[in-house]
Tab-separated table of C-alpha atoms and ligand atoms in Angstrom:
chain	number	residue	atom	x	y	z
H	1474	UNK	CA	125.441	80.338	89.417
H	1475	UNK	CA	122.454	82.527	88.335
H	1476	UNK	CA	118.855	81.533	88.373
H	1477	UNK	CA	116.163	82.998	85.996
H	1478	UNK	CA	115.962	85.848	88.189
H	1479	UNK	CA	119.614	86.676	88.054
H	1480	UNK	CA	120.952	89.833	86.488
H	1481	UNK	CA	119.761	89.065	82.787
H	1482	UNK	CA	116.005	89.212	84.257
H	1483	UNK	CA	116.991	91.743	87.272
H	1484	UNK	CA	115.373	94.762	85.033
H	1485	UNK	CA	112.487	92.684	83.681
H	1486	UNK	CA	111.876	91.901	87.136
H	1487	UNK	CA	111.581	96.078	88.107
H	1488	UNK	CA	109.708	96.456	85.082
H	1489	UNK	CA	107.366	93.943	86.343
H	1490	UNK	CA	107.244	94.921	89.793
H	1491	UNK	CA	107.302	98.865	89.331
H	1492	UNK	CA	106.227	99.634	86.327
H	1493	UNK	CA	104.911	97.458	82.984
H	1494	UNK	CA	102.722	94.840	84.641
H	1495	UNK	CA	99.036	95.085	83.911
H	1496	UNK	CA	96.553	95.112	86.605
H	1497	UNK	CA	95.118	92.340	85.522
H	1498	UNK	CA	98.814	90.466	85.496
H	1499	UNK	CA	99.395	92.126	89.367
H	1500	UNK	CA	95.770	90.383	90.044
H	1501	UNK	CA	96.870	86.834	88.414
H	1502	UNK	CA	99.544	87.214	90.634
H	1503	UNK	CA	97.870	87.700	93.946
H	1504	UNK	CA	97.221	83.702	93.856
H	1505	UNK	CA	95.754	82.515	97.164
H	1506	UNK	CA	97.669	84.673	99.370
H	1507	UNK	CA	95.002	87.694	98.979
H	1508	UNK	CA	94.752	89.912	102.205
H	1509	UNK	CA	91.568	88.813	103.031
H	1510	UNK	CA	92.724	85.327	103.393
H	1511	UNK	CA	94.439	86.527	106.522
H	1512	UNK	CA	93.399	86.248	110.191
H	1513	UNK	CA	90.978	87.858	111.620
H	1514	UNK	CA	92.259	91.509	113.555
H	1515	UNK	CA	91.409	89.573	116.837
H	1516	UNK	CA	93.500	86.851	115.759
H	1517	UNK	CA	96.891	89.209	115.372
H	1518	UNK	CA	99.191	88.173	118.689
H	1519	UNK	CA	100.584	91.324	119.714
H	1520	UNK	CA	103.634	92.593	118.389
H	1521	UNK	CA	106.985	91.342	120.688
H	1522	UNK	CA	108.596	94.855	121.176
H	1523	UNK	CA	112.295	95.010	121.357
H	1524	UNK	CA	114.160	97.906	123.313
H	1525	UNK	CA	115.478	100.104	122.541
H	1526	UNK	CA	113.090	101.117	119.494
H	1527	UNK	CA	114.974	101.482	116.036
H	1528	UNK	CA	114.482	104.931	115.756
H	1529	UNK	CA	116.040	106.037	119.097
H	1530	UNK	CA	119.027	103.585	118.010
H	1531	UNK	CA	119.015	106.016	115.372
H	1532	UNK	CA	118.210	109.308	116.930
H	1533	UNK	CA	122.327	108.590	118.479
H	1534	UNK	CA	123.737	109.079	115.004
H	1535	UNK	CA	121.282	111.644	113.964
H	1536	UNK	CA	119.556	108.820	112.018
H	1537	UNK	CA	115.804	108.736	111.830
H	1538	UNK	CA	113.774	105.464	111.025
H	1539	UNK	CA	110.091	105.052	110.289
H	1540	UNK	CA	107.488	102.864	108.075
H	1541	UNK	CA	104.810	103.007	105.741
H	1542	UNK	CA	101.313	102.893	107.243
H	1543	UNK	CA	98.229	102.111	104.791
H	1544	UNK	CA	94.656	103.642	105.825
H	1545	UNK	CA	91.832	100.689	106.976
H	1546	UNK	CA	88.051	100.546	108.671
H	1547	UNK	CA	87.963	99.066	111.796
H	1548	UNK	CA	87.942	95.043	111.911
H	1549	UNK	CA	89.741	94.829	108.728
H	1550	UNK	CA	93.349	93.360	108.871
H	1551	UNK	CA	95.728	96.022	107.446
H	1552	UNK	CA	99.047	97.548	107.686
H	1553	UNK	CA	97.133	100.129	109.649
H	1554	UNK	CA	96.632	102.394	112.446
H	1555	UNK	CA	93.061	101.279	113.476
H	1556	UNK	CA	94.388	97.653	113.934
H	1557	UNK	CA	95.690	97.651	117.225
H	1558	UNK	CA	98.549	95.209	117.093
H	1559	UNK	CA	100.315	97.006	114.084
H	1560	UNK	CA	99.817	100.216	115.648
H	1561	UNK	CA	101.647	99.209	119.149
H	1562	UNK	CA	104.265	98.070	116.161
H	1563	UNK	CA	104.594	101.397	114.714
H	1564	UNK	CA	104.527	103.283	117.619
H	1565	UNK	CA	107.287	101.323	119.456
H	1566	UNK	CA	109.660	100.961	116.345
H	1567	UNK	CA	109.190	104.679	114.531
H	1568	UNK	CA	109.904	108.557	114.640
H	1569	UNK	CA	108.822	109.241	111.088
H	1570	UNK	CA	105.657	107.558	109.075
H	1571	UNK	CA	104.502	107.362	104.858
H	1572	UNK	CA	101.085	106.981	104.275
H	1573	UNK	CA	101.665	103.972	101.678
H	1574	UNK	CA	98.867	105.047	99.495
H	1575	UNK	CA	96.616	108.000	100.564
H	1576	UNK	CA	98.012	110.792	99.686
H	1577	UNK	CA	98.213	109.617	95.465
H	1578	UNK	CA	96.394	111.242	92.949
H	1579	UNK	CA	94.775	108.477	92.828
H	1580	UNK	CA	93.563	108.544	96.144
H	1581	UNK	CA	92.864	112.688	96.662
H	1582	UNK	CA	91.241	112.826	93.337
H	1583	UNK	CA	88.160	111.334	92.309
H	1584	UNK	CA	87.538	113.483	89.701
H	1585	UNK	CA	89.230	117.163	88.232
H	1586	UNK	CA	87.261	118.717	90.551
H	1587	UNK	CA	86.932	116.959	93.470
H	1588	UNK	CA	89.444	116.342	96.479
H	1589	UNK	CA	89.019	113.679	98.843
H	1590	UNK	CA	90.826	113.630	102.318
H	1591	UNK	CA	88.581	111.627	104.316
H	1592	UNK	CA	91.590	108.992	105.020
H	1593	UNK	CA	95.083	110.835	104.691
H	1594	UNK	CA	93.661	113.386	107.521
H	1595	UNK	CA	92.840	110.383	109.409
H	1596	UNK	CA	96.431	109.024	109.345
H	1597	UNK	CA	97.905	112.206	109.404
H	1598	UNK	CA	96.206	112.876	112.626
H	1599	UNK	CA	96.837	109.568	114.300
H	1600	UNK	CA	100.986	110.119	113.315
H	1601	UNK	CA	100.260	113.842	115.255
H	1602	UNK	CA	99.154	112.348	118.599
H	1603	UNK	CA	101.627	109.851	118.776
H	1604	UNK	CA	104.026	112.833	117.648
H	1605	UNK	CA	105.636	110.917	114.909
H	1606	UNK	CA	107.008	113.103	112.055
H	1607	UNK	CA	105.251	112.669	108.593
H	1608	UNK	CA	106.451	112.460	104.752
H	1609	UNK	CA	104.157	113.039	102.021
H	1610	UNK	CA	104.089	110.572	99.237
H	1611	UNK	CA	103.443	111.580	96.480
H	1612	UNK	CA	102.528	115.148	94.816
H	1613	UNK	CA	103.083	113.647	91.511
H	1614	UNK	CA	103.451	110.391	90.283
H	1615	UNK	CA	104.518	111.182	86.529
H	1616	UNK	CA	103.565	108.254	85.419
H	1617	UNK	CA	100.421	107.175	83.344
H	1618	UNK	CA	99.981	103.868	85.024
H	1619	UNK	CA	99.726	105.385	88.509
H	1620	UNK	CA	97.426	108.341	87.575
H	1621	UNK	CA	93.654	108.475	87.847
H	1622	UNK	CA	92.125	107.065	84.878
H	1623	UNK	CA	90.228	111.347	84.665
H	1624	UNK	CA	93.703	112.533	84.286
H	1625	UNK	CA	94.558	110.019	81.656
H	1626	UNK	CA	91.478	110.972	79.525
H	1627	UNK	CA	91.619	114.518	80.656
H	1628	UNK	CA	90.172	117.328	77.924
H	1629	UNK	CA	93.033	120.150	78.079
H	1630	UNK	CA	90.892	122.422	76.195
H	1631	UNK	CA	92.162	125.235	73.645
H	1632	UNK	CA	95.034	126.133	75.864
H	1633	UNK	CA	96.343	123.019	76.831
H	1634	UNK	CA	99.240	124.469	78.543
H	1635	UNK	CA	97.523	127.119	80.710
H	1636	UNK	CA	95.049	124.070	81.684
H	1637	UNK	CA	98.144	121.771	82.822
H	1638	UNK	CA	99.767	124.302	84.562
H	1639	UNK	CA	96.676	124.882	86.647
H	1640	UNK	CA	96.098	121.234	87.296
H	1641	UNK	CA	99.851	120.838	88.625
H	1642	UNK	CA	99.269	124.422	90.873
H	1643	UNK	CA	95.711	123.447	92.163
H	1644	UNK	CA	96.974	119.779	93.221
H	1645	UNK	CA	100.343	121.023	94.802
H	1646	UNK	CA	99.041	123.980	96.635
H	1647	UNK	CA	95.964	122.803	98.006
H	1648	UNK	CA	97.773	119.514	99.621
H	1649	UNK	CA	100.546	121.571	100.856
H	1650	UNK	CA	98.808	124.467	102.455
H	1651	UNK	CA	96.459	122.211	103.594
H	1652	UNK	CA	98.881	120.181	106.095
H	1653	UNK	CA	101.278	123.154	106.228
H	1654	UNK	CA	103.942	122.157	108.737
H	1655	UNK	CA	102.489	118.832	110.004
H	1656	UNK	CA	104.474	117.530	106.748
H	1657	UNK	CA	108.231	117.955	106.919
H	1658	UNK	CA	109.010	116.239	103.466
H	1659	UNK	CA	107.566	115.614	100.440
H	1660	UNK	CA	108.257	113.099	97.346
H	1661	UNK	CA	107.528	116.184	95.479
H	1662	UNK	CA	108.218	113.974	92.544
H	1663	UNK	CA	108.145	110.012	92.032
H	1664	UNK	CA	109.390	107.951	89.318
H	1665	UNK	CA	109.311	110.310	86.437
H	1666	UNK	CA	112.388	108.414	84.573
H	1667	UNK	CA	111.637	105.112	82.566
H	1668	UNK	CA	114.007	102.442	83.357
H	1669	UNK	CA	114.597	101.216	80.036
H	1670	UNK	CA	115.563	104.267	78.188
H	1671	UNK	CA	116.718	106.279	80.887
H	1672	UNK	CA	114.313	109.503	79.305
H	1673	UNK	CA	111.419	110.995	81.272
H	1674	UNK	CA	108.104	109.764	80.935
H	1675	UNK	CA	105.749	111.172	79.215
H	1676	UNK	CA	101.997	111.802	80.182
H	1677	UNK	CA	98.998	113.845	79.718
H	1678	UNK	CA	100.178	116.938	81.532
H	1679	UNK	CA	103.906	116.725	80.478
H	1680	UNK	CA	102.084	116.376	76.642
H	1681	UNK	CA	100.212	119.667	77.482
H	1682	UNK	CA	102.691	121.675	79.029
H	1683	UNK	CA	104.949	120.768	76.550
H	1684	UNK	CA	107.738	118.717	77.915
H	1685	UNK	CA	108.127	116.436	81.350
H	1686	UNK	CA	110.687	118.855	82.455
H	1687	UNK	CA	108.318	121.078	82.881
H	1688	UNK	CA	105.348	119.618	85.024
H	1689	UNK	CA	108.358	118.414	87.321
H	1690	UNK	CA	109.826	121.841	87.807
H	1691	UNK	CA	106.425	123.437	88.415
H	1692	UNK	CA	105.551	120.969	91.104
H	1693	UNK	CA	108.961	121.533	93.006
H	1694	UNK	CA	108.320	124.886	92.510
H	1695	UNK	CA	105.055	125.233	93.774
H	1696	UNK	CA	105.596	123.125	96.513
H	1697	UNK	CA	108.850	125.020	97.283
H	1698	UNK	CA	106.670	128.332	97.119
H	1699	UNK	CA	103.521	126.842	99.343
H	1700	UNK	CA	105.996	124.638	101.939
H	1701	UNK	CA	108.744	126.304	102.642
H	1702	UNK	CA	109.648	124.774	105.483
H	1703	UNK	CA	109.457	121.386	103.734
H	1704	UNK	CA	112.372	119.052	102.120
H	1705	UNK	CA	111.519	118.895	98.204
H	1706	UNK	CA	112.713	115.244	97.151
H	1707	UNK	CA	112.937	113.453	93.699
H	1708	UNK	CA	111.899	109.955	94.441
H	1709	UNK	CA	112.873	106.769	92.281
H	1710	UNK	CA	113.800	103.347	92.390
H	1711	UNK	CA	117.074	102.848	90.853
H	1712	UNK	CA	118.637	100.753	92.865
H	1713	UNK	CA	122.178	98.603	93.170
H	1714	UNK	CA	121.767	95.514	91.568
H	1715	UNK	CA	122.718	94.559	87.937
H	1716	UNK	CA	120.234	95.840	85.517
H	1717	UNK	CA	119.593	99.413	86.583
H	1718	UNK	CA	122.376	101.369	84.887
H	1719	UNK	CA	120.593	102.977	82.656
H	1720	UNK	CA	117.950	103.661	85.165
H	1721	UNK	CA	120.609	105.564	87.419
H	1722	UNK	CA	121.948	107.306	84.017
H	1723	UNK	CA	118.527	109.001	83.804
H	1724	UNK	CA	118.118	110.276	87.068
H	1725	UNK	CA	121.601	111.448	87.418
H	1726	UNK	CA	120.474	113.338	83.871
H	1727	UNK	CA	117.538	114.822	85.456
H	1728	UNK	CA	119.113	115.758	88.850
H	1729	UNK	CA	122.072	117.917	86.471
H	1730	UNK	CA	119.109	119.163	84.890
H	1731	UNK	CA	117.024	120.249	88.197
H	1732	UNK	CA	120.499	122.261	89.178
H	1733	UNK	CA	120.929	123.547	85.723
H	1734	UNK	CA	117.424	125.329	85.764
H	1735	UNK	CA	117.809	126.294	89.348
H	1736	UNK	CA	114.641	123.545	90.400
H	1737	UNK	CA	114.243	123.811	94.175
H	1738	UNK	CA	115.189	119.838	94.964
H	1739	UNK	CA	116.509	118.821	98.240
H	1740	UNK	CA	117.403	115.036	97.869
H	1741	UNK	CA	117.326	112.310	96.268
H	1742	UNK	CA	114.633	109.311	97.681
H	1743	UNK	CA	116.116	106.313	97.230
H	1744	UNK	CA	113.256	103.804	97.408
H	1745	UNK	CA	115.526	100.901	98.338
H	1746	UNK	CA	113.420	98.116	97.130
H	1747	UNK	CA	116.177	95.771	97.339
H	1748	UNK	CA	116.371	92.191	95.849
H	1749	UNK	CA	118.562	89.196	96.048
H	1750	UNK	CA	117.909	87.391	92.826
H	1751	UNK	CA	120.791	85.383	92.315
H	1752	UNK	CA	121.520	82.079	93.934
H	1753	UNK	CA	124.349	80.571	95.028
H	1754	UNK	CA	126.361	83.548	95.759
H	1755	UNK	CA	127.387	84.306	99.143
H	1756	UNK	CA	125.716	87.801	100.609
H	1757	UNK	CA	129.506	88.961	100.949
H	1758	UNK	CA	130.063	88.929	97.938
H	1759	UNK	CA	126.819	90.247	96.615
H	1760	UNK	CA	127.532	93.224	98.543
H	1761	UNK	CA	131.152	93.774	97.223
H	1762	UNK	CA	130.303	92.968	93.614
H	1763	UNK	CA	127.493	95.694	93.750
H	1764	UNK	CA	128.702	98.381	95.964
H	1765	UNK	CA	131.959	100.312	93.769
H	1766	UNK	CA	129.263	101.225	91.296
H	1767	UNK	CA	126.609	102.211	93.597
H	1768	UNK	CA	129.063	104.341	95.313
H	1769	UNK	CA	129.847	106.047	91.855
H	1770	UNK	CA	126.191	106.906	91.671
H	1771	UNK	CA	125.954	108.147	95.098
H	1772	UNK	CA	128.993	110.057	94.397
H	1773	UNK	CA	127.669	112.063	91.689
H	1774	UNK	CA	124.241	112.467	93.681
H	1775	UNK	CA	125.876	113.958	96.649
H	1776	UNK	CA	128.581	116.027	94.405
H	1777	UNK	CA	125.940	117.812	93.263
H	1778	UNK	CA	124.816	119.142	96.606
H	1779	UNK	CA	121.730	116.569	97.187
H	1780	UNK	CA	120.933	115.017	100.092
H	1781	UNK	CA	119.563	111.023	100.450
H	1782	UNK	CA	116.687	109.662	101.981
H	1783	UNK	CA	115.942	105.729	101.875
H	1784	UNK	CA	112.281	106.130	101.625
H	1785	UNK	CA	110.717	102.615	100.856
H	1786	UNK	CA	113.099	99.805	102.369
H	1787	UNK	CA	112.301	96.205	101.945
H	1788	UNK	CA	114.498	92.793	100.515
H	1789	UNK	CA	113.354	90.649	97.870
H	1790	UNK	CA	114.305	87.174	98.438
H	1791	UNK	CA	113.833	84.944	95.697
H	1792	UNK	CA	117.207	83.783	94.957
H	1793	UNK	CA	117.701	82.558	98.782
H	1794	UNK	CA	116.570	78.702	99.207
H	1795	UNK	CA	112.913	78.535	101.183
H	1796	UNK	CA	113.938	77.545	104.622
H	1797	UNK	CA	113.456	80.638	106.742
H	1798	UNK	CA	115.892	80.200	108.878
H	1799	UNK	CA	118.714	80.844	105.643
H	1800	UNK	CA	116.380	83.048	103.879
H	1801	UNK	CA	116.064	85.272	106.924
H	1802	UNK	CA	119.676	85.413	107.767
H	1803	UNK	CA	120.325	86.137	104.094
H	1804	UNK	CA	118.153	88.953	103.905
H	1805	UNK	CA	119.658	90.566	106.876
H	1806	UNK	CA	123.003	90.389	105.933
H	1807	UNK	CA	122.045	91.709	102.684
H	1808	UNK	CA	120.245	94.498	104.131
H	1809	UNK	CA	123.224	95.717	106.454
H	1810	UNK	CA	125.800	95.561	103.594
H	1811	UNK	CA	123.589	97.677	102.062
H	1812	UNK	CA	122.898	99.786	104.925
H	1813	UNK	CA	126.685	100.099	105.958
H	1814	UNK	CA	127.412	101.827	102.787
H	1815	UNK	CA	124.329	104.140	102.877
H	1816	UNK	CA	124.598	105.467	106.236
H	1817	UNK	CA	128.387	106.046	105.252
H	1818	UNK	CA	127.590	108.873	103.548
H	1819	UNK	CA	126.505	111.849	106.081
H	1820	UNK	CA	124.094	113.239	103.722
H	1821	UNK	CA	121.333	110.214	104.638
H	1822	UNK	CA	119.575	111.040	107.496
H	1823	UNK	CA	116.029	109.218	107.228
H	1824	UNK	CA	115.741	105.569	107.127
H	1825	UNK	CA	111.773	104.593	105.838
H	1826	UNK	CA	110.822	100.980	105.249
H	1827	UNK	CA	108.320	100.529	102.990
H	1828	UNK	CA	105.816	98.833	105.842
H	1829	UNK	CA	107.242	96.696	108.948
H	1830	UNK	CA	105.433	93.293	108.665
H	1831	UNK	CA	105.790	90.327	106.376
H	1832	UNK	CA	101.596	90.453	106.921
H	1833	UNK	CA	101.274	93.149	104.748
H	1834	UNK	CA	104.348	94.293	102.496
H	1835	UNK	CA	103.108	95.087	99.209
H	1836	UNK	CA	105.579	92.036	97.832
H	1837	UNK	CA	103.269	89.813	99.076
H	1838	UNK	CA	101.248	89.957	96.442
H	1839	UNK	CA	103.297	91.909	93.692
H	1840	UNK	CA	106.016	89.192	93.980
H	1841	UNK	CA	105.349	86.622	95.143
H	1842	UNK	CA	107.907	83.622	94.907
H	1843	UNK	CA	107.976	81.011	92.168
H	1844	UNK	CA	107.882	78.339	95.070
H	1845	UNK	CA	104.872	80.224	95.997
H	1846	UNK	CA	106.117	80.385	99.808
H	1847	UNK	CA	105.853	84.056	101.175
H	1848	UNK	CA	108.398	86.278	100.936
H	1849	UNK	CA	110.313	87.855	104.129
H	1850	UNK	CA	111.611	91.424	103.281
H	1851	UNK	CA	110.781	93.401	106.472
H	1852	UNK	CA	112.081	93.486	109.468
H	1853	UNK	CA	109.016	91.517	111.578
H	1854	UNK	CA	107.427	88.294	110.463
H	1855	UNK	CA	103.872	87.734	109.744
H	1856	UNK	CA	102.709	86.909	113.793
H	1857	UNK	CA	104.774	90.596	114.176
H	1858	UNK	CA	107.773	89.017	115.708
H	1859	UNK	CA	111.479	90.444	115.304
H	1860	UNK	CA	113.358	89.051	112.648
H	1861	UNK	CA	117.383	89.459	111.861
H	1862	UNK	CA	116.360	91.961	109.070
H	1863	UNK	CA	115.474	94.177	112.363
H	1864	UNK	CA	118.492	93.293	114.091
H	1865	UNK	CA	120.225	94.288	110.744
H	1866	UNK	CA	119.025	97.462	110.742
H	1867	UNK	CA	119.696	98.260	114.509
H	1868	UNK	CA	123.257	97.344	113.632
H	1869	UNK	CA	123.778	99.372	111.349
H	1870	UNK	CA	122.222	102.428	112.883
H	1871	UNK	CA	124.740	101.438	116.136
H	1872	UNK	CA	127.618	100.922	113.609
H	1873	UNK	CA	127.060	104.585	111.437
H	1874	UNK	CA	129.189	107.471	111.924
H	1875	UNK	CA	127.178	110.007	113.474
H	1876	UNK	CA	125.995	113.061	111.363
H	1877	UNK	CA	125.158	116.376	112.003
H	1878	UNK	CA	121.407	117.022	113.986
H	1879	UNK	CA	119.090	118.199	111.227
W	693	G3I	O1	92.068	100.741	97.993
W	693	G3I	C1	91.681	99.930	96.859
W	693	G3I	C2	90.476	99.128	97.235
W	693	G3I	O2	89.391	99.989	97.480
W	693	G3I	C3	90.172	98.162	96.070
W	693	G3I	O3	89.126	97.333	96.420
W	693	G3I	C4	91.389	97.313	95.748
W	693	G3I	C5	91.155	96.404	94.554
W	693	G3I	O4	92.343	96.110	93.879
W	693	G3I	O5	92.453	98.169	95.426
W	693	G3I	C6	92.806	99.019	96.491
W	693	G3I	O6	93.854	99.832	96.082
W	693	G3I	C7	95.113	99.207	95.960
W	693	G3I	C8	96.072	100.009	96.842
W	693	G3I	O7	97.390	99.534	96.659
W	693	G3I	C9	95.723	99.913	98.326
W	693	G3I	O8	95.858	98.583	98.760
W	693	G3I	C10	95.559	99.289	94.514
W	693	G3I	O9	94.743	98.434	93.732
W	693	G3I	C11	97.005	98.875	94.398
W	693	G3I	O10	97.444	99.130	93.052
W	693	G3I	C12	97.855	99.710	95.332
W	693	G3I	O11	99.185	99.299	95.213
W	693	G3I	C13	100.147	100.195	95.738
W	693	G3I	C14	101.064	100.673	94.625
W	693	G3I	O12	102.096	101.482	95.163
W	693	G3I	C15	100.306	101.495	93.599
W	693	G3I	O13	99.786	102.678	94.162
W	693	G3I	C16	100.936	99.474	96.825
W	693	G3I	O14	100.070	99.196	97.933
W	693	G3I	C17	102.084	100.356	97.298
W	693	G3I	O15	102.908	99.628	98.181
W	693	G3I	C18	102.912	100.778	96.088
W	693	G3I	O16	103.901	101.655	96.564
W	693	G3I	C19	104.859	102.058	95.570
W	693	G3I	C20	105.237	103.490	95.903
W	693	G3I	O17	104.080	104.296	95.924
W	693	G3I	C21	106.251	104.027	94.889
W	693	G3I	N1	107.401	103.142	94.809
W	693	G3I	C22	107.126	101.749	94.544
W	693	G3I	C23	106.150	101.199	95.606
W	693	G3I	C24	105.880	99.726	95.377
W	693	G3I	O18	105.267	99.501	94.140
C-alpha cells in the first residue's frame, strides 16, 4: 500500500526538501517546532555515551564515522561545539566532522570582496584539539538557490568569462590555502545536476564562463592545484528510492564526463538522505526492492575508478506509523540494509551523518511530518540518548568486510 508520500511523490518530495521550495515555504513549514522553542543549554541532560565509540567500531574495518557540527554563541541551543552536552556527543561518537553550514558561499562571502571566517576557523579549530579529522563542505554549491544573493545579481563586466574564472580561482584558492592540510577532503562540488532533467544547472558563473562544465572543472582543478594532499569529491543526493533515476542518470553523465576531460575527482559523496515514504511495506523488503538498482549505479560509479563517501546520513520517516518505539526500529533496520550494501563495496571508507541528534537535524524543520510529531532520523534522540539507528550503524560497521587503511 502506498501513502501520498510513496514513490509517485518520492521526487516531489527531494524537490521539496533539496531543491524547489521557497524560503518562505521552508519558513511555513517550521510550524511550532522552531529551534528556539527548545530547552534552554542548561536544560540539555548529558549525552549517555555508549562504548566503544562508532568510529573506533569503524577504525577495525578501516571505516571512519563522523557528524555534522553547526557553528553557535554561547547559551544558545545548537548542534554545536560551544554547547557542552553535544560536544561530549561528538567527541565520544566521531573521528571525522562537517561544518553543516560555515564553510558556504553563503557563509564566507558577504559580499565579492569580502571573506568572512570568523566561525569556520572557530570550528575548525575546536575539531583540531580534539584531533578529529575535517571535510570541507562546500567550495561550490552550483546552484542559484544556495548562492549569495551578490553572486546571483553579480555584474560580470565586458569579459564575463575572465571575471567568472577569477571568482571560481579567488574562492577556491583562498579557502584551500588557507586551511592547507587541516582539511583532508573537500565537496569540491555539490549538487550541480537538477533532479528532474538530469542536465547541469545553470547559474551566473556557469552563464559567464560559458557552460556548467566549466566552473565545475575549474574548481576541481584549482582545488586539485592549491590542496594536493586533499580528496576532490562530487557531492549529490541521488539516492535509492523510487523517483531518482533520472537524478542518478545525470551524475553518472557528469562523472563520464569529469574522466573524459581528465577533471581531477576522487569520489563520489553520496549524501544519503534516506527516506522511508511508503507504508505498509516491511523494511525487508524495502531494502530488496531498492537495492539491484542501486547496486547498478554504484557499479558504474566505482567502474569508473571513483571512490564513495556517505557524507550526510540521516532517515526520513514518514511512512512508519508515530509510535516511536516502531518508528525507531524501522528506521534502524532501514538504515543497516542500507548500510550493509554500502560498506560492501571497499571503495567507501567514510561514514558522515548529517548531525547526531533528533534536537537539531535539519529535518526537523525542512520536513516535518504530516502528523506533525518529530521526526527520528539520527542515531540519538532529542534528550541525546542512543537510539537503534546507532546500534544500526555499529552493526554494520562490526558486520563490513574490512578494507584497505587509507
Ligand atoms: O544563520 C542564519 C541565521 O543568522 C538566520 O537568523 C536564520 C534565519 O532563517 O538563518 C540562519 O541560516 C540558516 C542556516 O541553515 C543555519 O541554520 C539558513 O536560513 C538555512 O537555509 C540553512 O539551512 C541549511 C541548508 O543546507 C542550506 O544551506 C541546513 O541547515 C543544512 O542542513 C542544509 O544542508 C544541506 C547540505 O549543505 C547539502 N545537502 C543537503 C543538505 C540538507 O538540505
Amino acid at each position: 500500500m502506498m501513502n501520498n508520500a510513496g514513490p509517485a511523490n518520492s521526487a516531489l518530495n527531494r524537490r521539496m526538501l533539496l531543491g524547489t521550495a521557497s524560503a518562505a515555504a521552508a519558513g511555513a513549514l517550521l510550524g511550532g517546532c522552531s529551534r528556539s522553542a527548545l530547552a534552554a543549554p542548561s536544560q540539555i541532560p548529558p549525552a549517555t555515551m555508549l562504548r566503544p565509540a562508532l568510529d573506533s567500531i569503524g577504525a577495525e574495518r578501516n571505516i571512519n564515522f563522523g557528524s555534522a557540527f553547526a557553528w553557535a554563541r554561547p547559551g544558545v541551543d545548537a548542534g554545536s561545539f560551544v554547547n557542552s552536552a553535544y560536544a561530549a556527543l561528538l567527541r565520544g561518537e566521531c573521528g571525522m566532522l562537517t561544518a553543516e553550514n560555515e564553510m558556504k558561499w553563503q557563509a564566507l562571502r558577504p559580499s565579492p570582496t569580502q571573506f568572512d571566517f570568523a566561525r569556520f576557523d572557530a570550528m575548525v579549530d575546536w575539531a583540531e584539539t580534539q584531533g578529529m579529522k575535517l571535510r570541507g563542505h562546500t567550495l561550490l554549491w552550483h546552484y542559484d538557490r544556495w548562492f549569495p544573493d551578490w553572486l546571483n545579481a553579480y555584474d560580470y563586466g565586458v569579459r564575463p568569462a575572465a571575471e567568472a574564472d577569477r571568482l571560481v580561482v579567488e574562492h577556491v584558492r583562498t579557502v584551500t590555502a588557507r586551511y592547507g592540510t587541516r582539511i583532508v577532503s573537500y565537496d569540491v562540488v555539490n549538487e550541480a545536476v537538477d533532479p528532474e532533467t538530469g542536465t547541469l544547472r545553470e547559474t551566473s558563473l556557469s552563464r559567464a564562463l560559458g557552460s556548467a562544465e566549466a566552473v565545475l572543472d575549474l574548481a576541481f582543478n584549482t582545488a586539485r592545484a592549491h590542496a594536493p594532499h586533499a580528496e576532490l569529491v562530487y557531492n549529490d543526493y541521488m539516492s535509492w528510492e523510487p523517483g531518482n533515476e533520472r537524478h542518478q542518470e545525470g551524475v553518472l553523465r557528469l562523472l563520464q564526463g569529469f574522466r573524459a576531460r581528465g577533471t581531477p575527482v576522487d569520489a563520489l559523496g553520496v549524501q544519503s538522505h534516506l527516506a522511508i515514504f511508503e507504508s505498509g511495506v516491511p523494511i525487508p523488503e524495502l531494502v530488496a526492492r531498492q537495492s539491484p538498482a542501486w547496486r547498478g549505479f554504484l557499479d558504474a560509479v566505482v567502474a569508473m575508478g571513483y571512490r564513495l563517501v556517505i557524507t550526510e546520513l540521516d532517515t526520513r520517516d514518514r511512512g512508519l506509523p508515530a509510535d516511536i518505539a516502531i518508528r525507531d526500529a524501522g528506521v534502524a533496520a532501514y538504515t543497516r540494509g542500507y548500510l550493509d550494501l554500502m560498506l560492501s563495496y571497499p571503495q567507501l571508507t567514510d561514514v558522515i551523518a548529517w548531525g547526531l541528534s533528533d534536537r537539531y537535524g535539519w529535518l526537523r524543520t525542512f520536513d516535518p511530518r504530516p502528523d506533525g510529531v518529530p521526526t527520528r532520523g539520527l542515531p540519538y534522540d532529542t534528550d541525546l540518548r542512543p537510539k537503534p539507528m546507532r546500534t544500526a550503524i555499529a552493526e554494520a560497521f562490526r558486520a563490513a568486510p574490512s578494507r584497505p587503511a587509507q
